[in-house]
Amino acid sequence: MERISWDQYFMAQSHLLSLRSTCPRLKVGATIVRDKRIIAGGYNGSVSGEPHCLDQGCYIVDNHCIRTVHAEINALLQCSKFGVPTDGAEIYVTHFPCVHCSKSLIQAGIQKVFYAKEYKNHPYAEELFASLGIECVEVELDQGIMDQRYQEKLTLTTSLLNELERLGASDVELESYAKKTKQIFFDMNVDD
């Protein structure tokens, strides 16, 4: 078996971190790396010692949850707290950073931003990164890395859908199952 790439490895770490997120609106993980070594990680969650969104609901102002500290900021703060320099480091984030996180990453000296998914990319954030020569690279996480049986499960599910069609399942049923399959295997939010 071949080893996974560094980008896949660090992005997988960020996805694992996102599982600790306490804001149900969007689970985000971030991993700061220097010289192919992880120096910090963060996920979006409440201020230490304060209630979490999962406990008391999101605190929404102008369509944003202000209860949470973003994953990128939590990772930067971890470096600050323990005296770990971030100048020249790279960050791997599950979602493209918001404009505020982008500014903080720049100020902290982050030289390269890797992200798994675009998420309401703010033009000013993209402009700042570009004008300062900070490369932003999309890294799609291969689900087979996180689940060694991913392809086997997908093949089985596809076979079952084909069998349901062969047995005469209605178009409505098939469409419903296909939609659920896309949501599960491809993490797609398909409108109802």
mmCIF file of N, CA, C and O in Angstrom, residues 17 20-22 28-32 39-48 52 67-82 86 91 101 104-105:
data_model
loop_
_atom_site.group_PDB
_atom_site.id
_atom_site.type_symbol
_atom_site.label_atom_id
_atom_site.label_comp_id
_atom_site.label_asym_id
_atom_site.label_seq_id
_atom_site.Cartn_x
_atom_site.Cartn_y
_atom_site.Cartn_z
ATOM 1 N N LEU A 17 -9.897 17.005 13.318
ATOM 2 C CA LEU A 17 -10.103 18.088 14.283
ATOM 3 C C LEU A 17 -11.521 18.645 14.204
ATOM 4 O O LEU A 17 -12.119 18.995 15.224
ATOM 5 N N ARG A 20 -14.375 17.698 16.524
ATOM 6 C CA ARG A 20 -14.464 18.252 17.876
ATOM 7 C C ARG A 20 -15.266 19.551 17.912
ATOM 8 O O ARG A 20 -15.566 20.072 18.983
ATOM 9 N N SER A 21 -15.632 20.085 16.766
ATOM 10 C CA SER A 21 -16.358 21.348 16.695
ATOM 11 C C SER A 21 -17.636 21.288 17.520
ATOM 12 O O SER A 21 -18.314 20.265 17.555
ATOM 13 N N THR A 22 -17.958 22.408 18.156
ATOM 14 C CA THR A 22 -19.170 22.452 18.976
ATOM 15 C C THR A 22 -20.239 23.362 18.376
ATOM 16 O O THR A 22 -21.236 23.638 19.021
ATOM 17 N N VAL A 28 -15.520 22.976 11.404
ATOM 18 C CA VAL A 28 -14.276 23.349 10.731
ATOM 19 C C VAL A 28 -13.090 22.913 11.579
ATOM 20 O O VAL A 28 -13.110 23.029 12.806
ATOM 21 N N GLY A 29 -12.052 22.420 10.905
ATOM 22 C CA GLY A 29 -10.798 22.066 11.566
ATOM 23 C C GLY A 29 -9.644 22.732 10.844
ATOM 24 O O GLY A 29 -9.712 22.976 9.641
ATOM 25 N N ALA A 30 -8.585 23.047 11.603
ATOM 26 C CA ALA A 30 -7.405 23.703 11.022
ATOM 27 C C ALA A 30 -6.144 23.113 11.639
ATOM 28 O O ALA A 30 -6.083 22.876 12.847
ATOM 29 N N THR A 31 -5.141 22.902 10.799
ATOM 30 C CA THR A 31 -3.851 22.358 11.229
ATOM 31 C C THR A 31 -2.752 23.272 10.709
ATOM 32 O O THR A 31 -2.665 23.508 9.507
ATOM 33 N N ILE A 32 -1.922 23.784 11.630
ATOM 34 C CA ILE A 32 -0.796 24.620 11.227
ATOM 35 C C ILE A 32 0.444 23.740 11.166
ATOM 36 O O ILE A 32 0.716 22.958 12.079
ATOM 37 N N ILE A 39 2.355 21.926 14.106
ATOM 38 C CA ILE A 39 2.708 22.742 15.262
ATOM 39 C C ILE A 39 1.482 23.163 16.060
ATOM 40 O O ILE A 39 1.617 23.579 17.221
ATOM 41 N N ALA A 40 0.285 23.058 15.483
ATOM 42 C CA ALA A 40 -0.938 23.392 16.221
ATOM 43 C C ALA A 40 -2.155 22.907 15.449
ATOM 44 O O ALA A 40 -2.094 22.686 14.245
ATOM 45 N N GLY A 41 -3.240 22.777 16.169
ATOM 46 C CA GLY A 41 -4.511 22.417 15.558
ATOM 47 C C GLY A 41 -5.633 23.137 16.270
ATOM 48 O O GLY A 41 -5.496 23.516 17.439
ATOM 49 N N GLY A 42 -6.714 23.354 15.570
ATOM 50 C CA GLY A 42 -7.867 24.013 16.186
ATOM 51 C C GLY A 42 -9.154 23.613 15.499
ATOM 52 O O GLY A 42 -9.146 23.103 14.379
ATOM 53 N N TYR A 43 -10.236 23.855 16.192
ATOM 54 C CA TYR A 43 -11.574 23.635 15.637
ATOM 55 C C TYR A 43 -12.464 24.756 16.145
ATOM 56 O O TYR A 43 -12.105 25.448 17.105
ATOM 57 N N ASN A 44 -13.596 24.979 15.491
ATOM 58 C CA ASN A 44 -14.456 26.063 15.937
ATOM 59 C C ASN A 44 -15.269 25.625 17.143
ATOM 60 O O ASN A 44 -15.886 24.575 17.159
ATOM 61 N N GLY A 45 -15.191 26.453 18.165
ATOM 62 C CA GLY A 45 -15.892 26.173 19.412
ATOM 63 C C GLY A 45 -15.938 27.419 20.272
ATOM 64 O O GLY A 45 -15.324 28.439 19.956
ATOM 65 N N SER A 46 -16.643 27.330 21.366
ATOM 66 C CA SER A 46 -16.839 28.471 22.249
ATOM 67 C C SER A 46 -15.583 28.818 23.030
ATOM 68 O O SER A 46 -14.646 28.018 23.133
ATOM 69 N N VAL A 47 -15.600 29.999 23.608
ATOM 70 C CA VAL A 47 -14.527 30.444 24.489
ATOM 71 C C VAL A 47 -14.435 29.445 25.642
ATOM 72 O O VAL A 47 -15.464 28.996 26.174
ATOM 73 N N SER A 48 -13.216 29.095 26.040
ATOM 74 C CA SER A 48 -13.006 28.133 27.133
ATOM 75 C C SER A 48 -13.819 28.514 28.368
ATOM 76 O O SER A 48 -13.804 29.663 28.796
ATOM 77 N N HIS A 52 -21.357 25.929 24.993
ATOM 78 C CA HIS A 52 -21.164 25.655 23.569
ATOM 79 C C HIS A 52 -22.494 25.752 22.836
ATOM 80 O O HIS A 52 -23.562 25.603 23.428
ATOM 81 N N ARG A 67 -20.861 33.048 18.991
ATOM 82 C CA ARG A 67 -20.457 32.278 20.170
ATOM 83 C C ARG A 67 -19.116 31.572 19.940
ATOM 84 O O ARG A 67 -18.346 31.348 20.859
ATOM 85 N N THR A 68 -18.822 31.239 18.697
ATOM 86 C CA THR A 68 -17.655 30.411 18.410
ATOM 87 C C THR A 68 -16.412 31.216 18.057
ATOM 88 O O THR A 68 -16.483 32.301 17.493
ATOM 89 N N VAL A 69 -15.277 30.630 18.404
ATOM 90 C CA VAL A 69 -13.975 31.094 17.941
ATOM 91 C C VAL A 69 -13.646 30.184 16.760
ATOM 92 O O VAL A 69 -13.752 28.956 16.866
ATOM 93 N N HIS A 70 -13.270 30.781 15.638
ATOM 94 C CA HIS A 70 -13.014 29.980 14.441
ATOM 95 C C HIS A 70 -11.795 29.075 14.604
ATOM 96 O O HIS A 70 -10.879 29.365 15.381
ATOM 97 N N ALA A 71 -11.791 27.990 13.851
ATOM 98 C CA ALA A 71 -10.736 26.972 13.933
ATOM 99 C C ALA A 71 -9.349 27.564 13.690
ATOM 100 O O ALA A 71 -8.393 27.257 14.414
ATOM 101 N N GLU A 72 -9.236 28.421 12.670
ATOM 102 C CA GLU A 72 -7.937 29.016 12.343
ATOM 103 C C GLU A 72 -7.419 29.864 13.503
ATOM 104 O O GLU A 72 -6.235 29.812 13.843
ATOM 105 N N ILE A 73 -8.315 30.621 14.116
ATOM 106 C CA ILE A 73 -7.926 31.484 15.239
ATOM 107 C C ILE A 73 -7.538 30.624 16.432
ATOM 108 O O ILE A 73 -6.542 30.906 17.117
ATOM 109 N N ASN A 74 -8.297 29.573 16.694
ATOM 110 C CA ASN A 74 -7.943 28.679 17.805
ATOM 111 C C ASN A 74 -6.563 28.066 17.599
ATOM 112 O O ASN A 74 -5.784 27.933 18.544
ATOM 113 N N ALA A 75 -6.235 27.692 16.364
ATOM 114 C CA ALA A 75 -4.909 27.127 16.081
ATOM 115 C C ALA A 75 -3.822 28.187 16.282
ATOM 116 O O ALA A 75 -2.775 27.910 16.889
ATOM 117 N N LEU A 76 -4.058 29.404 15.799
ATOM 118 C CA LEU A 76 -3.088 30.493 15.999
ATOM 119 C C LEU A 76 -2.920 30.813 17.486
ATOM 120 O O LEU A 76 -1.796 31.035 17.964
ATOM 121 N N LEU A 77 -4.018 30.820 18.214
ATOM 122 C CA LEU A 77 -3.951 31.116 19.654
ATOM 123 C C LEU A 77 -3.200 30.023 20.412
ATOM 124 O O LEU A 77 -2.504 30.307 21.389
ATOM 125 N N GLN A 78 -3.333 28.786 19.963
ATOM 126 C CA GLN A 78 -2.573 27.698 20.578
ATOM 127 C C GLN A 78 -1.077 27.950 20.411
ATOM 128 O O GLN A 78 -0.304 27.774 21.354
ATOM 129 N N CYS A 79 -0.678 28.379 19.230
ATOM 130 C CA CYS A 79 0.738 28.714 19.002
ATOM 131 C C CYS A 79 1.167 29.860 19.914
ATOM 132 O O CYS A 79 2.234 29.805 20.537
ATOM 133 N N SER A 80 0.348 30.871 19.999
ATOM 134 C CA SER A 80 0.665 32.029 20.839
ATOM 135 C C SER A 80 0.787 31.629 22.300
ATOM 136 O O SER A 80 1.737 32.023 22.990
ATOM 137 N N LYS A 81 -0.146 30.845 22.759
ATOM 138 C CA LYS A 81 -0.178 30.421 24.166
ATOM 139 C C LYS A 81 1.079 29.651 24.566
ATOM 140 O O LYS A 81 1.575 29.783 25.682
ATOM 141 N N PHE A 82 1.603 28.856 23.632
ATOM 142 C CA PHE A 82 2.760 28.019 23.947
ATOM 143 C C PHE A 82 4.067 28.526 23.327
ATOM 144 O O PHE A 82 5.078 27.829 23.343
ATOM 145 N N THR A 86 4.764 31.211 14.171
ATOM 146 C CA THR A 86 3.994 30.802 12.994
ATOM 147 C C THR A 86 4.537 31.398 11.701
ATOM 148 O O THR A 86 4.046 31.063 10.625
ATOM 149 N N ILE A 91 -1.065 26.455 6.609
ATOM 150 C CA ILE A 91 -2.255 26.007 7.327
ATOM 151 C C ILE A 91 -3.125 25.169 6.399
ATOM 152 O O ILE A 91 -3.239 25.454 5.206
ATOM 153 N N CYS A 101 -10.438 35.644 9.528
ATOM 154 C CA CYS A 101 -9.388 34.634 9.732
ATOM 155 C C CYS A 101 -8.261 34.837 8.722
ATOM 156 O O CYS A 101 -7.086 34.690 9.057
ATOM 157 N N SER A 104 -5.978 37.495 9.927
ATOM 158 C CA SER A 104 -5.179 36.998 11.064
ATOM 159 C C SER A 104 -4.076 36.061 10.603
ATOM 160 O O SER A 104 -2.948 36.121 11.108
ATOM 161 N N LEU A 105 -4.380 35.204 9.648
ATOM 162 C CA LEU A 105 -3.376 34.280 9.110
ATOM 163 C C LEU A 105 -2.230 35.058 8.464
ATOM 164 O O LEU A 105 -1.053 34.732 8.658
#
